[in-house]
Amino acid sequence: MNKRTMKNSLLLFLAAFIWGVAFVSQSKGMEYMGPFTFNGVRSLIGSAVLVPVILFRRKKAPKDSRPLFHKNAWIGGICCGLALMAASMFQQYGILYTTVGKAGFITALYIVFVPVCGVFLGKKVPGAVWIAVLMAAAGMYLLCIQGSFRINPGDALVFVCAILFTVHILVIDYFSPKADGVALSCIQFLVCGGICTVCALIFEKVSLSALLSGAVPVLYAGVMSCGVAYTLQIVGQKDMNPTVASLILSLESVISVLAGWLAYRTGFLKDDQTLTGRQLLGCGIVLAAVVLVQLPTGQIIKKLKKK
């Protein structure tokens, strides 16, 4: 693994960590406001947080460099924003009608959908990656699913969310080499936040008191989950195999369980979030899958054949 790949992998892991912790703030924030309001406010915050970064980078950039907000940045940002808005809203509404465990597992099915879509798009996927995908799916089943797996309306909504997040990952994979990552992220949040805010004003009751009551979870989701983590995803995915990227990002399901348990132990969440032996086994399998996909298996096999 070269230094660039290692750096990108670290950025994607940090994004997964932030998102995993954000599940706690997302759950808490829904106690004060509706799904459109929550996603709208946090997305607009995420976009606003990136403006100073863009201004700083523009000031430091050479005079003859390409503008940050050129044509590809706007087209890519709008496409990413539409995919993100659709995926996040299906997830948010799905969580209202299903358990967090099922929602986490079904959402994480994007790690299976990404390589399947990649085959149709002409991308080559090594055999070791397919094994890692199956391991990650099995691990997240043990981690998130307790009892029988029955499809209800909430499960169906989150299933659509997984497909849309697959689209989001592939769109980022297409546009990230063509546009500045920070500008792309800023535009996608502006698009997502703008649409969600308009929908909130039409379909939900928006109040200042509710926003102030849920300020802490919304700020975390906006500044960290949106402004920081999604930018890390865009920058980290550049020149990375999208299947490998999705496997690293899937660690958010493991981190979310750990963050939920810690939030319960500290009294931030009231529901018991204790990890069972089955869930710990699932965590181990997912971690093993992520390690496997990062190993230079092709080079190892070639060396073994030479011997």
CSV table of C-alpha atoms in Angstrom, one decimal:
chain,number,residue,atom,x,y,z
A,1,MET,CA,0.0,0.0,0.0
A,2,ASN,CA,1.5,3.4,-1.0
A,3,LYS,CA,1.4,6.5,1.1
A,4,ARG,CA,-1.4,8.1,-0.9
A,5,THR,CA,-3.6,5.1,-0.5
A,6,MET,CA,-2.8,4.9,3.2
A,7,LYS,CA,-3.6,8.6,3.6
A,8,ASN,CA,-6.9,8.3,1.8
A,9,SER,CA,-7.9,5.2,3.8
A,10,LEU,CA,-7.2,7.2,7.0
A,11,LEU,CA,-9.4,10.1,5.8
A,12,LEU,CA,-12.2,7.6,5.0
A,13,PHE,CA,-11.9,6.0,8.4
A,14,LEU,CA,-12.1,9.4,10.2
A,15,ALA,CA,-15.3,10.1,8.1
A,16,ALA,CA,-16.7,6.7,9.2
A,17,PHE,CA,-15.9,7.5,12.9
A,18,ILE,CA,-17.6,10.9,12.8
A,19,TRP,CA,-20.7,9.4,11.1
A,20,GLY,CA,-20.8,6.5,13.6
A,21,VAL,CA,-21.0,9.0,16.5
A,22,ALA,CA,-23.5,11.1,14.5
A,23,PHE,CA,-26.1,8.3,14.8
A,24,VAL,CA,-26.4,9.3,18.5
A,25,SER,CA,-26.9,13.0,17.6
A,26,GLN,CA,-29.3,12.0,14.9
A,27,SER,CA,-31.4,10.0,17.2
A,28,LYS,CA,-31.4,12.7,19.9
A,29,GLY,CA,-32.2,15.5,17.4
A,30,MET,CA,-35.3,13.7,16.2
A,31,GLU,CA,-36.8,14.2,19.6
A,32,TYR,CA,-37.1,18.0,18.9
A,33,MET,CA,-37.8,18.3,15.1
A,34,GLY,CA,-39.0,16.6,12.0
A,35,PRO,CA,-36.7,14.8,9.4
A,36,PHE,CA,-36.8,17.6,6.8
A,37,THR,CA,-36.0,20.2,9.4
A,38,PHE,CA,-33.1,18.2,10.9
A,39,ASN,CA,-31.5,17.4,7.5
A,40,GLY,CA,-32.1,20.8,6.1
A,41,VAL,CA,-30.5,22.7,9.0
A,42,ARG,CA,-27.6,20.4,9.4
A,43,SER,CA,-26.8,20.4,5.7
A,44,LEU,CA,-26.9,24.2,5.5
A,45,ILE,CA,-24.6,24.4,8.5
A,46,GLY,CA,-22.3,21.9,6.8
A,47,SER,CA,-22.2,24.1,3.7
A,48,ALA,CA,-21.6,27.3,5.7
A,49,VAL,CA,-18.8,25.7,7.7
A,50,LEU,CA,-16.9,25.1,4.4
A,51,VAL,CA,-17.1,28.7,3.1
A,52,PRO,CA,-14.2,30.0,5.2
A,53,VAL,CA,-12.1,27.0,4.1
A,54,ILE,CA,-12.8,27.7,0.5
A,55,LEU,CA,-12.0,31.4,0.9
A,56,PHE,CA,-8.7,30.5,2.6
A,57,ARG,CA,-7.8,28.1,-0.2
A,58,ARG,CA,-8.7,30.6,-2.9
A,59,LYS,CA,-6.5,33.2,-1.2
A,60,LYS,CA,-3.5,30.8,-1.1
A,61,ALA,CA,-4.1,29.3,-4.6
A,62,PRO,CA,-1.8,30.5,-7.5
A,63,LYS,CA,-3.3,33.2,-9.7
A,64,ASP,CA,-3.2,31.0,-12.8
A,65,SER,CA,-4.9,28.0,-11.1
A,66,ARG,CA,-8.3,26.7,-12.1
A,67,PRO,CA,-11.3,28.3,-10.2
A,68,LEU,CA,-12.6,26.2,-7.3
A,69,PHE,CA,-16.2,26.7,-8.5
A,70,HIS,CA,-15.9,25.8,-12.1
A,71,LYS,CA,-18.4,24.0,-14.3
A,72,ASN,CA,-17.6,20.4,-13.0
A,73,ALA,CA,-17.8,21.5,-9.4
A,74,TRP,CA,-21.3,22.9,-9.9
A,75,ILE,CA,-22.6,19.9,-12.0
A,76,GLY,CA,-21.0,17.4,-9.6
A,77,GLY,CA,-22.2,19.3,-6.5
A,78,ILE,CA,-25.8,19.4,-7.7
A,79,CYS,CA,-25.7,15.7,-8.7
A,80,CYS,CA,-24.2,14.7,-5.3
A,81,GLY,CA,-26.6,17.0,-3.4
A,82,LEU,CA,-29.6,15.5,-5.1
A,83,ALA,CA,-28.4,11.9,-4.3
A,84,LEU,CA,-27.5,12.9,-0.8
A,85,MET,CA,-30.8,14.6,-0.1
A,86,ALA,CA,-32.8,11.6,-1.4
A,87,ALA,CA,-30.7,9.0,0.5
A,88,SER,CA,-30.7,10.9,3.8
A,89,MET,CA,-34.5,11.5,3.7
A,90,PHE,CA,-35.3,7.9,3.0
A,91,GLN,CA,-33.1,6.9,5.9
A,92,GLN,CA,-34.5,9.5,8.2
A,93,TYR,CA,-38.1,8.5,7.5
A,94,GLY,CA,-37.3,4.8,7.6
A,95,ILE,CA,-35.8,5.1,11.1
A,96,LEU,CA,-39.2,6.4,12.3
A,97,TYR,CA,-40.8,3.0,11.4
A,98,THR,CA,-38.0,0.5,12.0
A,99,THR,CA,-35.3,-0.3,14.6
A,100,VAL,CA,-32.0,1.4,14.5
A,101,GLY,CA,-30.3,-2.0,14.2
A,102,LYS,CA,-32.2,-3.0,11.1
A,103,ALA,CA,-31.7,0.5,9.6
A,104,GLY,CA,-28.0,0.3,10.2
A,105,PHE,CA,-27.7,-3.1,8.5
A,106,ILE,CA,-29.9,-2.3,5.5
A,107,THR,CA,-28.2,1.0,4.9
A,108,ALA,CA,-24.8,-0.8,5.0
A,109,LEU,CA,-26.0,-3.0,2.1
A,110,TYR,CA,-24.4,-0.3,-0.1
A,111,ILE,CA,-21.1,-2.2,0.3
A,112,VAL,CA,-22.7,-5.0,-1.7
A,113,PHE,CA,-24.4,-2.8,-4.2
A,114,VAL,CA,-21.3,-0.7,-5.1
A,115,PRO,CA,-19.2,-3.6,-6.6
A,116,VAL,CA,-22.2,-5.0,-8.4
A,117,CYS,CA,-22.8,-1.6,-10.0
A,118,GLY,CA,-19.1,-1.3,-10.6
A,119,VAL,CA,-19.2,-4.5,-12.7
A,120,PHE,CA,-21.9,-2.9,-15.0
A,121,LEU,CA,-19.8,0.3,-15.2
A,122,GLY,CA,-16.8,-1.7,-16.4
A,123,LYS,CA,-14.7,-1.5,-13.2
A,124,LYS,CA,-12.5,-4.5,-12.3
A,125,VAL,CA,-13.1,-5.8,-8.8
A,126,PRO,CA,-10.4,-8.2,-7.3
A,127,GLY,CA,-11.6,-11.5,-5.8
A,128,ALA,CA,-10.3,-10.6,-2.4
A,129,VAL,CA,-12.6,-7.6,-2.4
A,130,TRP,CA,-15.6,-9.8,-3.1
A,131,ILE,CA,-14.7,-12.0,-0.1
A,132,ALA,CA,-14.3,-8.9,2.0
A,133,VAL,CA,-17.7,-7.6,0.9
A,134,LEU,CA,-19.4,-10.9,2.0
A,135,MET,CA,-17.5,-10.8,5.3
A,136,ALA,CA,-18.6,-7.3,6.0
A,137,ALA,CA,-22.2,-8.1,5.1
A,138,ALA,CA,-22.2,-11.1,7.4
A,139,GLY,CA,-20.5,-9.1,10.2
A,140,MET,CA,-23.0,-6.3,10.0
A,141,TYR,CA,-25.8,-8.8,10.1
A,142,LEU,CA,-24.5,-10.2,13.4
A,143,LEU,CA,-23.9,-6.7,14.6
A,144,CYS,CA,-27.2,-5.1,13.8
A,145,ILE,CA,-29.9,-7.7,13.4
A,146,GLN,CA,-31.4,-9.2,16.5
A,147,GLY,CA,-34.3,-11.7,16.2
A,148,SER,CA,-36.3,-12.3,13.0
A,149,PHE,CA,-35.8,-10.2,9.9
A,150,ARG,CA,-39.1,-9.1,8.5
A,151,ILE,CA,-39.7,-6.5,5.9
A,152,ASN,CA,-41.9,-3.6,7.0
A,153,PRO,CA,-42.5,-0.2,5.4
A,154,GLY,CA,-39.5,1.3,7.4
A,155,ASP,CA,-37.2,-1.5,6.2
A,156,ALA,CA,-38.3,-0.8,2.6
A,157,LEU,CA,-37.6,2.9,2.9
A,158,VAL,CA,-34.1,2.2,4.3
A,159,PHE,CA,-33.5,-0.3,1.5
A,160,VAL,CA,-34.1,2.4,-1.0
A,161,CYS,CA,-31.8,4.6,1.0
A,162,ALA,CA,-29.0,2.0,0.6
A,163,ILE,CA,-29.5,2.1,-3.2
A,164,LEU,CA,-29.3,5.9,-3.2
A,165,PHE,CA,-26.2,5.9,-1.1
A,166,THR,CA,-24.7,3.6,-3.7
A,167,VAL,CA,-25.5,6.1,-6.3
A,168,HIS,CA,-24.0,8.9,-4.1
A,169,ILE,CA,-20.7,7.0,-3.8
A,170,LEU,CA,-20.5,6.3,-7.5
A,171,VAL,CA,-21.3,9.9,-8.4
A,172,ILE,CA,-18.5,11.1,-6.0
A,173,ASP,CA,-16.2,8.6,-7.6
A,174,TYR,CA,-16.9,10.1,-11.0
A,175,PHE,CA,-16.7,13.8,-10.1
A,176,SER,CA,-14.0,13.8,-7.4
A,177,PRO,CA,-11.1,13.7,-10.0
A,178,LYS,CA,-12.7,16.5,-12.0
A,179,ALA,CA,-13.5,19.0,-9.3
A,180,ASP,CA,-12.1,20.4,-6.0
A,181,GLY,CA,-13.3,18.2,-3.2
A,182,VAL,CA,-14.2,21.0,-0.7
A,183,ALA,CA,-16.1,23.0,-3.3
A,184,LEU,CA,-18.0,19.9,-4.4
A,185,SER,CA,-18.9,19.2,-0.8
A,186,CYS,CA,-20.0,22.8,-0.1
A,187,ILE,CA,-22.3,22.8,-3.2
A,188,GLN,CA,-23.8,19.4,-2.4
A,189,PHE,CA,-24.8,20.5,1.1
A,190,LEU,CA,-26.2,23.7,-0.2
A,191,VAL,CA,-28.4,21.8,-2.6
A,192,CYS,CA,-29.4,19.2,-0.1
A,193,GLY,CA,-30.1,21.7,2.7
A,194,GLY,CA,-32.0,24.1,0.4
A,195,ILE,CA,-34.4,21.4,-0.8
A,196,CYS,CA,-34.9,19.9,2.7
A,197,THR,CA,-35.6,23.4,4.2
A,198,VAL,CA,-38.2,24.2,1.6
A,199,CYS,CA,-39.9,20.8,2.2
A,200,ALA,CA,-39.7,21.4,6.0
A,201,LEU,CA,-41.5,24.8,5.7
A,202,ILE,CA,-44.2,23.1,3.6
A,203,PHE,CA,-44.7,19.8,5.4
A,204,GLU,CA,-43.5,20.3,9.0
A,205,LYS,CA,-44.0,22.7,11.8
A,206,VAL,CA,-40.7,24.6,12.2
A,207,SER,CA,-40.1,26.5,15.4
A,208,LEU,CA,-37.1,28.4,16.9
A,209,SER,CA,-37.6,26.8,20.3
A,210,ALA,CA,-37.3,23.3,18.8
A,211,LEU,CA,-34.2,24.3,17.0
A,212,LEU,CA,-32.6,25.7,20.2
A,213,SER,CA,-33.6,22.6,22.2
A,214,GLY,CA,-31.9,20.4,19.7
A,215,ALA,CA,-29.0,22.7,19.0
A,216,VAL,CA,-26.3,20.4,20.2
A,217,PRO,CA,-27.1,17.3,18.1
A,218,VAL,CA,-27.9,19.5,15.1
A,219,LEU,CA,-24.6,21.4,15.4
A,220,TYR,CA,-22.6,18.1,15.7
A,221,ALA,CA,-24.5,16.7,12.6
A,222,GLY,CA,-24.0,19.9,10.7
A,223,VAL,CA,-20.4,20.8,11.5
A,224,MET,CA,-18.8,17.4,12.0
A,225,SER,CA,-21.0,14.9,10.1
A,226,CYS,CA,-21.7,17.2,7.1
A,227,GLY,CA,-19.0,19.8,7.0
A,228,VAL,CA,-16.1,17.6,8.0
A,229,ALA,CA,-16.9,14.0,7.4
A,230,TYR,CA,-18.5,14.3,3.9
A,231,THR,CA,-15.6,16.4,2.8
A,232,LEU,CA,-13.2,13.7,4.1
A,233,GLN,CA,-15.2,11.2,2.1
A,234,ILE,CA,-14.9,13.3,-1.1
A,235,VAL,CA,-11.2,14.0,-0.7
A,236,GLY,CA,-10.5,10.4,0.5
A,237,GLN,CA,-12.3,8.7,-2.3
A,238,LYS,CA,-10.2,10.5,-4.9
A,239,ASP,CA,-8.2,7.8,-6.9
A,240,MET,CA,-9.6,5.1,-4.6
A,241,ASN,CA,-11.5,2.0,-5.7
A,242,PRO,CA,-15.1,2.8,-4.7
A,243,THR,CA,-15.7,-0.7,-3.4
A,244,VAL,CA,-12.7,-0.3,-1.1
A,245,ALA,CA,-13.9,3.1,0.0
A,246,SER,CA,-17.4,1.7,0.8
A,247,LEU,CA,-15.9,-1.0,3.0
A,248,ILE,CA,-13.9,1.5,5.0
A,249,LEU,CA,-17.0,3.7,5.3
A,250,SER,CA,-19.0,0.7,6.5
A,251,LEU,CA,-17.1,0.9,9.8
A,252,GLU,CA,-19.6,3.6,10.8
A,253,SER,CA,-22.0,0.8,11.8
A,254,VAL,CA,-19.5,-0.6,14.2
A,255,ILE,CA,-18.6,2.8,15.6
A,256,SER,CA,-22.3,3.7,15.9
A,257,VAL,CA,-22.9,0.8,18.2
A,258,LEU,CA,-19.9,1.6,20.4
A,259,ALA,CA,-21.0,5.3,20.5
A,260,GLY,CA,-24.5,4.3,21.4
A,261,TRP,CA,-23.2,2.1,24.3
A,262,LEU,CA,-21.0,5.0,25.5
A,263,ALA,CA,-23.9,7.5,25.3
A,264,TYR,CA,-26.1,5.1,27.3
A,265,ARG,CA,-23.4,4.6,30.0
A,266,THR,CA,-23.0,8.4,30.3
A,267,GLY,CA,-26.7,9.0,30.5
A,268,PHE,CA,-27.0,10.9,27.2
A,269,LEU,CA,-29.3,8.1,25.8
A,270,LYS,CA,-31.9,6.4,27.9
A,271,ASP,CA,-32.2,3.1,26.0
A,272,ASP,CA,-29.9,0.3,26.9
A,273,GLN,CA,-27.1,0.1,24.3
A,274,THR,CA,-25.0,-2.8,25.8
A,275,LEU,CA,-23.1,-4.9,23.4
A,276,THR,CA,-23.8,-8.6,23.2
A,277,GLY,CA,-21.3,-11.3,22.3
A,278,ARG,CA,-23.0,-11.7,18.9
A,279,GLN,CA,-22.5,-8.0,18.2
A,280,LEU,CA,-18.9,-8.1,19.3
A,281,LEU,CA,-18.3,-11.0,16.9
A,282,GLY,CA,-19.9,-8.9,14.1
A,283,CYS,CA,-17.6,-6.0,14.9
A,284,GLY,CA,-14.6,-8.3,14.6
A,285,ILE,CA,-15.7,-9.7,11.2
A,286,VAL,CA,-16.3,-6.2,9.8
A,287,LEU,CA,-12.8,-5.1,11.0
A,288,ALA,CA,-11.3,-8.2,9.5
A,289,ALA,CA,-13.0,-7.5,6.2
A,290,VAL,CA,-11.7,-3.9,6.1
A,291,VAL,CA,-8.1,-5.2,6.9
A,292,LEU,CA,-8.4,-7.8,4.1
A,293,VAL,CA,-9.4,-5.3,1.5
A,294,GLN,CA,-6.4,-3.1,2.3
A,295,LEU,CA,-3.9,-5.9,2.0
A,296,PRO,CA,-1.9,-6.1,-1.3
A,297,THR,CA,-3.4,-9.6,-2.0
A,298,GLY,CA,-2.4,-9.5,-5.7
A,299,GLN,CA,1.3,-9.0,-4.9
A,300,ILE,CA,1.2,-11.6,-2.2
A,301,ILE,CA,-0.3,-14.2,-4.5
A,302,LYS,CA,2.3,-13.4,-7.2
A,303,LYS,CA,5.2,-13.8,-4.7
A,304,LEU,CA,3.7,-17.2,-3.5
A,305,LYS,CA,3.5,-18.4,-7.1
A,306,LYS,CA,7.1,-17.5,-7.7
A,307,LYS,CA,8.1,-19.6,-4.7
